[in-house]
Short mmCIF file of C-alpha atoms and ligand atoms in Angstrom, two decimals:
data_model
loop_
_atom_site.label_atom_id
_atom_site.label_comp_id
_atom_site.label_asym_id
_atom_site.label_seq_id
_atom_site.Cartn_x
_atom_site.Cartn_y
_atom_site.Cartn_z
CA MET A 185 -9.63 11.98 -21.48
CA GLN A 186 -5.90 11.11 -19.23
CA LYS A 187 -5.44 7.67 -18.93
CA ILE A 188 -4.60 6.05 -15.32
CA SER A 189 -3.65 2.33 -15.56
CA ILE A 190 -3.58 -0.22 -12.06
CA ILE A 191 -1.43 -3.56 -12.31
CA GLY A 192 -3.11 -6.01 -9.67
CA ALA A 193 -6.41 -5.93 -10.05
CA GLY A 194 -7.31 -7.48 -6.66
CA MET A 195 -9.01 -5.66 -3.56
CA THR A 196 -6.52 -2.94 -3.22
CA GLY A 197 -6.57 -2.33 -7.47
CA ALA A 198 -10.08 -2.76 -8.16
CA THR A 199 -11.76 -0.69 -5.35
CA THR A 200 -8.88 2.27 -6.68
CA ALA A 201 -10.86 1.95 -10.11
CA LEU A 202 -14.07 2.30 -8.96
CA TRP A 203 -12.45 5.40 -6.53
CA LEU A 204 -11.60 6.38 -9.57
CA ALA A 205 -14.15 5.65 -11.89
CA GLU A 206 -16.97 7.94 -9.29
CA ARG A 207 -14.64 10.74 -9.97
CA GLU A 208 -14.62 10.90 -13.79
CA LEU A 209 -10.54 11.26 -13.69
CA ALA A 210 -9.40 9.21 -16.24
CA ASP A 211 -10.01 6.56 -18.45
CA LEU A 212 -8.96 3.25 -16.86
CA VAL A 213 -7.17 -0.22 -17.42
CA LEU A 214 -6.87 -3.28 -14.53
CA VAL A 215 -3.80 -5.50 -15.77
CA ASP A 216 -3.60 -8.81 -13.58
CA VAL A 217 -1.65 -12.17 -14.02
CA VAL A 218 -4.99 -14.26 -13.75
CA GLU A 219 -6.86 -14.72 -16.86
CA GLY A 220 -10.06 -13.56 -17.21
CA MET A 221 -10.68 -11.86 -13.59
CA PRO A 222 -9.76 -8.04 -14.76
CA GLN A 223 -11.44 -8.39 -17.61
CA GLY A 224 -14.66 -9.52 -16.01
CA LYS A 225 -14.25 -6.33 -12.84
CA GLY A 226 -13.78 -4.27 -15.48
CA LEU A 227 -16.82 -4.91 -17.64
CA ASP A 228 -18.78 -5.17 -14.49
CA MET A 229 -17.21 -1.65 -13.48
CA LEU A 230 -17.74 -0.03 -17.02
CA GLU A 231 -21.90 -1.68 -16.86
CA THR A 232 -21.61 0.43 -13.54
CA MET A 233 -21.49 3.52 -15.41
CA PRO A 234 -24.59 4.44 -16.48
CA ILE A 235 -26.09 3.83 -12.94
CA ILE A 236 -23.43 6.32 -11.43
CA GLY A 237 -23.81 8.43 -14.55
CA ARG A 238 -20.08 8.69 -15.07
CA ASP A 239 -18.22 8.46 -19.04
CA VAL A 240 -15.48 6.37 -18.14
CA GLU A 241 -14.01 3.48 -20.14
CA ILE A 242 -12.72 1.12 -17.97
CA VAL A 243 -10.92 -2.05 -19.45
CA GLY A 244 -9.62 -5.46 -18.31
CA SER A 245 -6.29 -6.81 -19.52
CA ASN A 246 -3.67 -9.62 -18.74
CA ASP A 247 -1.41 -7.53 -21.50
CA TYR A 248 0.36 -4.54 -20.42
CA ALA A 249 0.42 -3.35 -24.14
CA ALA A 250 -3.05 -2.40 -23.03
CA THR A 251 -1.44 0.40 -20.36
CA GLY A 252 -0.02 2.34 -23.59
CA ASP A 253 -0.05 6.04 -23.07
CA SER A 254 -0.85 6.43 -19.32
CA ASP A 255 -0.48 9.26 -17.23
CA ILE A 256 -0.25 7.32 -13.79
CA ILE A 257 0.91 3.90 -13.36
CA ILE A 258 -0.38 2.43 -9.85
CA ILE A 259 1.21 -0.38 -9.00
CA THR A 260 -0.84 -2.79 -6.44
CA ALA A 261 -0.04 -6.29 -7.80
CA GLY A 262 1.48 -8.79 -5.34
CA LEU A 263 1.24 -10.20 -1.49
CA PRO A 264 -1.03 -8.98 1.29
CA ARG A 265 0.02 -9.74 4.37
CA LYS A 266 -1.77 -12.86 6.60
CA PRO A 267 -1.52 -12.59 10.25
CA GLY A 268 1.59 -12.30 11.77
CA MET A 269 3.12 -11.41 9.01
CA SER A 270 5.38 -7.71 8.93
CA ARG A 271 5.45 -5.90 5.75
CA ASP A 272 8.75 -6.82 5.12
CA ASP A 273 8.00 -10.24 5.03
CA LEU A 274 6.52 -9.71 1.43
CA LEU A 275 10.13 -8.28 0.10
CA SER A 276 11.31 -11.30 -1.80
CA ALA A 277 7.56 -12.62 -3.26
CA ASN A 278 6.53 -8.77 -4.42
CA ALA A 279 10.41 -7.56 -5.66
CA ASP A 280 9.51 -9.84 -8.82
CA VAL A 281 6.15 -8.84 -9.30
CA VAL A 282 6.63 -5.43 -8.75
CA GLY A 283 10.04 -5.35 -10.80
CA LYS A 284 7.99 -6.44 -13.88
CA ALA A 285 5.00 -4.37 -13.12
CA ALA A 286 8.09 -1.03 -13.54
CA THR A 287 9.96 -2.36 -16.78
CA GLU A 288 6.87 -3.72 -19.00
CA THR A 289 4.78 -0.72 -18.10
CA LEU A 290 7.14 1.84 -19.03
CA LYS A 291 7.57 0.51 -22.09
CA TYR A 292 4.41 1.34 -23.01
CA SER A 293 4.05 4.79 -20.71
CA PRO A 294 7.41 6.48 -21.03
CA ASP A 295 5.98 9.84 -19.72
CA ALA A 296 3.75 7.84 -16.88
CA ILE A 297 4.00 9.04 -13.47
CA TYR A 298 4.01 6.02 -10.36
CA VAL A 299 2.44 4.99 -7.60
CA VAL A 300 3.35 2.89 -5.63
CA LEU A 301 1.20 0.59 -2.86
CA THR A 302 2.79 -2.86 -3.08
CA ASN A 303 4.32 -3.80 0.41
CA PRO A 304 6.68 -3.40 1.41
CA LEU A 305 6.19 0.00 0.42
CA ASP A 306 8.88 2.28 0.88
CA THR A 307 11.41 -0.28 -0.12
CA MET A 308 8.91 -1.18 -3.77
CA ALA A 309 8.94 2.32 -4.47
CA TYR A 310 12.49 2.73 -4.45
CA LEU A 311 12.68 -0.52 -6.63
CA THR A 312 10.39 0.81 -9.51
CA LEU A 313 12.63 4.48 -8.94
CA LYS A 314 16.00 2.65 -9.74
CA LEU A 315 14.76 -0.09 -12.50
CA ASN A 316 13.47 2.72 -14.53
CA LYS A 317 15.77 5.25 -13.90
CA LEU A 318 13.02 8.07 -13.15
CA PRO A 319 13.70 11.26 -11.63
CA ARG A 320 11.98 11.51 -8.07
CA GLU A 321 9.27 13.57 -9.55
CA ARG A 322 7.70 10.50 -10.98
CA VAL A 323 7.52 8.25 -8.41
CA ILE A 324 5.46 7.84 -5.02
CA GLY A 325 4.81 5.75 -2.60
CA GLN A 326 1.31 5.28 -0.79
CA ALA A 327 1.45 4.97 2.58
CA GLY A 328 1.26 8.51 4.56
CA VAL A 329 -2.58 9.53 3.57
CA LEU A 330 -3.55 5.81 5.08
CA ASP A 331 -2.21 5.99 7.89
CA SER A 332 -3.11 10.01 8.99
CA ALA A 333 -6.70 8.66 7.86
CA ARG A 334 -6.57 5.97 10.61
CA MET A 335 -5.07 8.67 13.02
CA ARG A 336 -7.49 11.03 12.13
CA ALA A 337 -10.39 8.37 12.07
CA PHE A 338 -9.57 7.85 15.71
CA VAL A 339 -9.06 11.14 16.80
CA ALA A 340 -12.53 12.07 15.85
CA HIS A 341 -14.13 9.30 17.51
CA GLU A 342 -12.25 10.46 20.60
CA ALA A 343 -12.86 14.26 20.09
CA GLY A 344 -16.26 13.47 19.02
CA VAL A 345 -15.13 16.45 16.25
CA SER A 346 -15.63 16.29 12.54
CA VAL A 347 -13.17 14.59 10.66
CA GLU A 348 -13.05 17.54 8.34
CA ASN A 349 -11.57 19.56 10.89
CA ILE A 350 -8.88 17.32 11.88
CA GLN A 351 -5.54 17.21 10.29
CA CYS A 352 -2.97 14.78 11.10
CA TYR A 353 0.54 13.82 10.14
CA VAL A 354 2.27 10.58 10.16
CA LEU A 355 5.19 10.38 8.48
CA GLY A 356 8.83 8.10 8.37
CA GLY A 357 8.50 4.30 6.97
CA HIS A 358 5.43 2.57 6.53
CA GLY A 359 6.13 0.21 9.27
CA ASP A 360 5.81 -0.20 12.65
CA GLU A 361 8.51 2.60 13.28
CA MET A 362 5.92 5.17 11.40
CA VAL A 363 5.98 8.51 13.13
CA PRO A 364 2.59 10.18 14.18
CA LEU A 365 3.56 14.10 14.45
CA THR A 366 1.47 14.94 17.58
CA ARG A 367 2.84 18.39 17.75
CA HIS A 368 1.72 18.87 13.88
CA SER A 369 -1.10 17.08 13.91
CA ASN A 370 -4.38 19.31 14.86
CA VAL A 371 -7.84 19.51 15.66
CA ALA A 372 -9.02 22.45 13.81
CA GLY A 373 -5.70 24.38 14.69
CA ILE A 374 -5.17 23.11 18.39
CA ALA A 375 -2.47 20.78 18.65
CA LEU A 376 -3.47 17.46 19.00
CA ARG A 377 -1.02 17.28 22.46
CA ASP A 378 -2.95 20.58 24.21
CA TYR A 379 -6.16 18.94 23.06
CA LEU A 380 -6.34 15.17 24.14
CA PRO A 381 -5.19 14.26 27.40
CA ALA A 382 -1.64 12.42 27.45
CA ASP A 383 -2.63 9.25 27.59
CA LYS A 384 -5.73 9.18 25.02
CA LEU A 385 -3.45 10.60 22.67
CA GLU A 386 -0.80 7.97 23.33
CA ALA A 387 -3.66 5.24 22.70
CA ILE A 388 -4.29 6.77 19.50
CA VAL A 389 -0.37 6.71 18.78
CA ASN A 390 -0.25 3.13 19.35
CA ARG A 391 -3.13 1.76 17.46
CA THR A 392 -2.24 4.00 14.44
CA ARG A 393 1.10 2.27 13.93
CA LYS A 394 -0.67 -0.88 14.42
CA GLY A 395 -3.33 -0.01 12.33
CA GLY A 396 -2.85 -2.19 9.01
CA GLY A 397 -2.17 -4.73 11.33
CA GLU A 398 -5.40 -4.77 13.49
CA ILE A 399 -6.92 -5.06 10.17
CA VAL A 400 -5.00 -7.84 8.95
CA ASN A 401 -6.18 -9.81 12.42
CA LEU A 402 -9.68 -9.37 11.85
CA LEU A 403 -9.78 -10.06 8.21
CA LYS A 404 -7.79 -13.27 8.57
CA SER A 405 -7.24 -13.52 4.83
CA GLY A 406 -5.91 -10.25 2.76
CA SER A 407 -5.10 -6.74 4.29
CA ALA A 408 -6.93 -3.49 3.85
CA TYR A 409 -8.26 -2.06 0.85
CA TYR A 410 -10.89 0.72 1.62
CA ALA A 411 -8.92 3.33 3.25
CA PRO A 412 -5.95 2.48 1.04
CA SER A 413 -7.70 2.45 -2.20
CA ALA A 414 -9.32 5.81 -1.21
CA ALA A 415 -5.92 7.69 -0.63
CA VAL A 416 -4.28 6.44 -3.99
CA ALA A 417 -7.55 8.20 -5.69
CA GLN A 418 -7.11 11.13 -4.00
CA MET A 419 -3.36 11.15 -4.68
CA SER A 420 -4.16 10.93 -8.22
CA GLU A 421 -6.71 13.27 -8.60
CA ALA A 422 -3.98 15.51 -7.33
CA ILE A 423 -1.28 14.99 -9.98
CA LEU A 424 -3.57 15.09 -12.80
CA LYS A 425 -5.67 18.24 -11.38
CA ASP A 426 -2.12 19.66 -10.80
CA LYS A 427 -3.88 20.76 -7.53
CA HIS A 428 -0.22 21.26 -6.03
CA LEU A 429 -2.24 19.39 -2.89
CA ILE A 430 0.59 18.71 0.16
CA LEU A 431 -0.01 14.76 1.40
CA PRO A 432 2.10 12.98 3.22
CA CYS A 433 3.48 10.46 0.98
CA SER A 434 6.63 8.28 0.24
CA ALA A 435 9.32 10.30 -1.51
CA TYR A 436 13.20 9.81 -2.77
CA MET A 437 14.92 11.80 -0.26
CA GLN A 438 17.81 13.56 -1.59
CA GLY A 439 19.40 15.00 1.65
CA GLU A 440 15.77 16.45 3.23
CA TYR A 441 15.61 15.67 6.83
CA GLY A 442 19.12 14.53 6.45
CA LEU A 443 18.32 11.20 5.02
CA ASN A 444 19.95 10.58 1.29
CA ASP A 445 18.91 7.47 -1.30
CA ILE A 446 15.49 6.14 0.54
CA PHE A 447 12.21 6.17 0.08
CA PHE A 448 10.73 7.83 3.04
CA GLY A 449 6.99 9.32 4.50
CA VAL A 450 7.30 13.25 4.63
CA PRO A 451 4.89 15.91 3.24
CA VAL A 452 4.96 16.53 -0.56
CA MET A 453 3.09 18.69 -3.15
CA LEU A 454 1.31 16.89 -5.69
CA GLY A 455 0.90 17.99 -8.83
CA ARG A 456 0.96 17.35 -12.47
CA GLY A 457 4.77 17.07 -12.38
CA GLY A 458 4.30 13.87 -9.62
CA MET A 459 5.75 14.98 -6.79
CA GLU A 460 6.94 18.55 -7.09
CA LYS A 461 8.17 19.48 -3.92
CA ILE A 462 9.34 17.88 -0.74
CA ILE A 463 8.00 20.10 2.48
CA GLU A 464 10.58 20.11 5.55
CA TYR A 465 9.37 20.15 8.96
CA GLU A 466 11.29 21.52 11.87
CA LEU A 467 11.89 18.45 14.13
CA ASP A 468 12.37 18.71 17.95
CA ALA A 469 14.49 16.02 19.66
CA ASP A 470 12.26 13.47 20.53
CA GLU A 471 10.65 13.58 16.42
CA LYS A 472 14.42 13.58 15.30
CA VAL A 473 14.75 10.00 17.15
CA ALA A 474 12.03 8.85 15.87
CA PHE A 475 12.32 9.54 12.69
CA ALA A 476 16.17 8.37 12.79
CA LYS A 477 14.54 4.86 14.19
CA SER A 478 12.41 4.60 11.24
CA ALA A 479 14.87 5.67 8.51
CA ALA A 480 17.42 3.05 9.72
CA ALA A 481 14.47 0.29 9.60
CA VAL A 482 13.40 1.66 6.02
CA LYS A 483 17.32 1.57 5.08
CA GLU A 484 17.41 -2.38 6.00
CA THR A 485 14.98 -3.13 3.73
CA HIS A 486 16.40 -1.48 1.21
CA GLU A 487 19.85 -3.13 1.76
CA ALA A 488 17.71 -6.52 1.82
CA LEU A 489 16.08 -5.48 -1.32
CA LYS A 490 19.55 -4.83 -2.85
CA LYS A 491 20.98 -8.27 -2.14
CA LEU A 492 18.03 -9.66 -4.44
CA VAL A 493 17.54 -7.48 -7.22
CA LYS A 494 20.42 -5.79 -9.21
CA ILE A 495 19.40 -2.08 -9.03
O1 LIG B 590 -0.90 1.59 2.08
C1 LIG B 590 -0.82 0.94 1.00
N1 LIG B 590 0.67 1.15 0.74
C2 LIG B 590 -1.15 -0.64 0.71
C3 LIG B 590 -0.92 -1.58 0.22
C4 LIG B 590 -2.62 -0.71 1.41
C5 LIG B 590 -3.14 -1.72 1.18
C6 LIG B 590 -2.64 -2.97 0.49
N2 LIG B 590 -1.38 -2.87 -0.06
C7 LIG B 590 -0.45 -4.20 -0.96
O2 LIG B 590 -0.89 -3.47 -1.65
C8 LIG B 590 -0.35 -4.92 -0.31
O3 LIG B 590 0.41 -5.22 1.15
C9 LIG B 590 0.01 -6.28 -1.09
O4 LIG B 590 1.14 -6.21 -0.83
C10 LIG B 590 -0.25 -4.88 -2.50
C11 LIG B 590 -2.14 -6.05 -2.81
O5 LIG B 590 -2.96 -6.21 -2.03
P1 LIG B 590 -4.12 -6.23 -2.16
O6 LIG B 590 -5.31 -6.39 -1.11
O7 LIG B 590 -5.00 -5.77 -3.39
O8 LIG B 590 -3.78 -7.73 -2.66
P2 LIG B 590 -4.83 -9.14 -3.63
O9 LIG B 590 -6.14 -8.70 -3.25
O10 LIG B 590 -3.94 -10.29 -3.21
O11 LIG B 590 -4.69 -8.33 -4.63
C12 LIG B 590 -3.31 -8.40 -5.49
C13 LIG B 590 -3.21 -9.08 -6.77
C14 LIG B 590 -4.21 -10.38 -7.18
O12 LIG B 590 -4.90 -10.25 -8.03
C15 LIG B 590 -2.90 -10.38 -8.15
O13 LIG B 590 -3.17 -11.93 -9.28
C16 LIG B 590 -1.97 -9.65 -8.58
O14 LIG B 590 -1.70 -8.70 -7.54
N3 LIG B 590 -0.74 -10.03 -9.23
C17 LIG B 590 -0.25 -9.72 -10.53
N4 LIG B 590 -0.97 -9.13 -11.15
C18 LIG B 590 -0.04 -8.61 -11.89
N5 LIG B 590 1.40 -9.03 -12.32
C19 LIG B 590 1.79 -9.56 -11.46
N6 LIG B 590 3.26 -10.26 -11.84
C20 LIG B 590 1.25 -10.22 -10.09
N7 LIG B 590 1.13 -11.10 -9.80
C21 LIG B 590 -0.11 -11.00 -8.28
#
C-alpha cells in the first residue's frame, strides 16, 4: 500500500484523511503538535473503515518519524484566517510551522512529493521547495482546484446545468488577485463569456475571488475545509494513480507565462512524477494584465518571506 502523511490534523488535514480513506488510495498518517489529537482522530477514522469497507491503516502521531517512507506529504499545519485577515497576514506565523514540517518530513521520506495547503499558499509552497532544495516537480500547491470548484459551483447554480458539464480555470496567485479565466472556462464546450450574460458572469468572477473570505466571514472562526480537502484528495489520487490529470495548481515557474522564481497557479499535469508539465495557454491582452497583477502580489509575499527566513 502506498503511504500519505498529512501534517496538521486540524479541520483541513483531518477531512483530507477522510476523503483519502474513502478512496482507499494509501495508508495514512496524521501528525500534529497537539498531544493526543491526531492519535484520537486517527483511531476514530480507523474505526470508521469497517463501516465504509475500506482497508486502510490510519495512525496519528506527534512524531515526524511516523511519516517515514511516505509517497506524498500533505502540509496543512498552521493558522487559518480570521474574519478581516488576508492570507498574507498569516505569513510570519505559518512560515516557522511549514518550514519545520517540510524539513522534518524530508528526513524520513527523501523521495516524497509535497502538496502544500497552508496559507499564504504560493509562498508556503515556495518555502517548502527552497528549504528542501527539491526539484520543482516534487512541490505543488493546492489552490486552483478549489478556486475553480467554487467558480464551477456558482456557474452551475446560475446556469441550471450539472456541475459535471462545467469546466472553470481559476489561475494566478491564491489571493484576491486570482484570475478566473472566463474565455477558457466553459459549459459543455461553450465559452462562459458566450453562455452567461456579462453582469451575471462578472458577479460570479467577483464572488469566486472572494470565495474563501465569504466562508471565513460565515464561520467566524476557521476557514473552509470541505472543498479544500476534496481538492487535495483529487490531486493525490492523480499523482499516485499516475493519471496525467491536468488541474490548476500552484507550481514553480521557470519562464512559463514569462514568470520566474515564483509559485503561481497554472494548469499542470499531475502524475507519479508529481508536477510533470505546465500547460501554457495563449493569453489575450486583458488576461496578461491580470496575470501580471497577480504575479506582482505573489512576488511581494515571496520577498516578505525572504526577509523572515534565509532561503
Ligand atoms: O486552499 C488552500 N490552500 C487552503 C489553505 C484551504 C484550506 C485551509 N488552508 C490553510 O491551511 C489555512 O489558511 C491554514 O493556513 C491551514 C490549516 O487550516 P485548517 O482550517 O485546517 O486550520 P486548523 O483547523 O486550525 O488546523 C491547523 C492544525 C492545528 O491542528 C494545529 O494544531 C496544527 O495545524 N499545527 C501544527 N501541526 C504540526 N506541526 C506544527 N508545528 C503545527 N502548528 C500548528
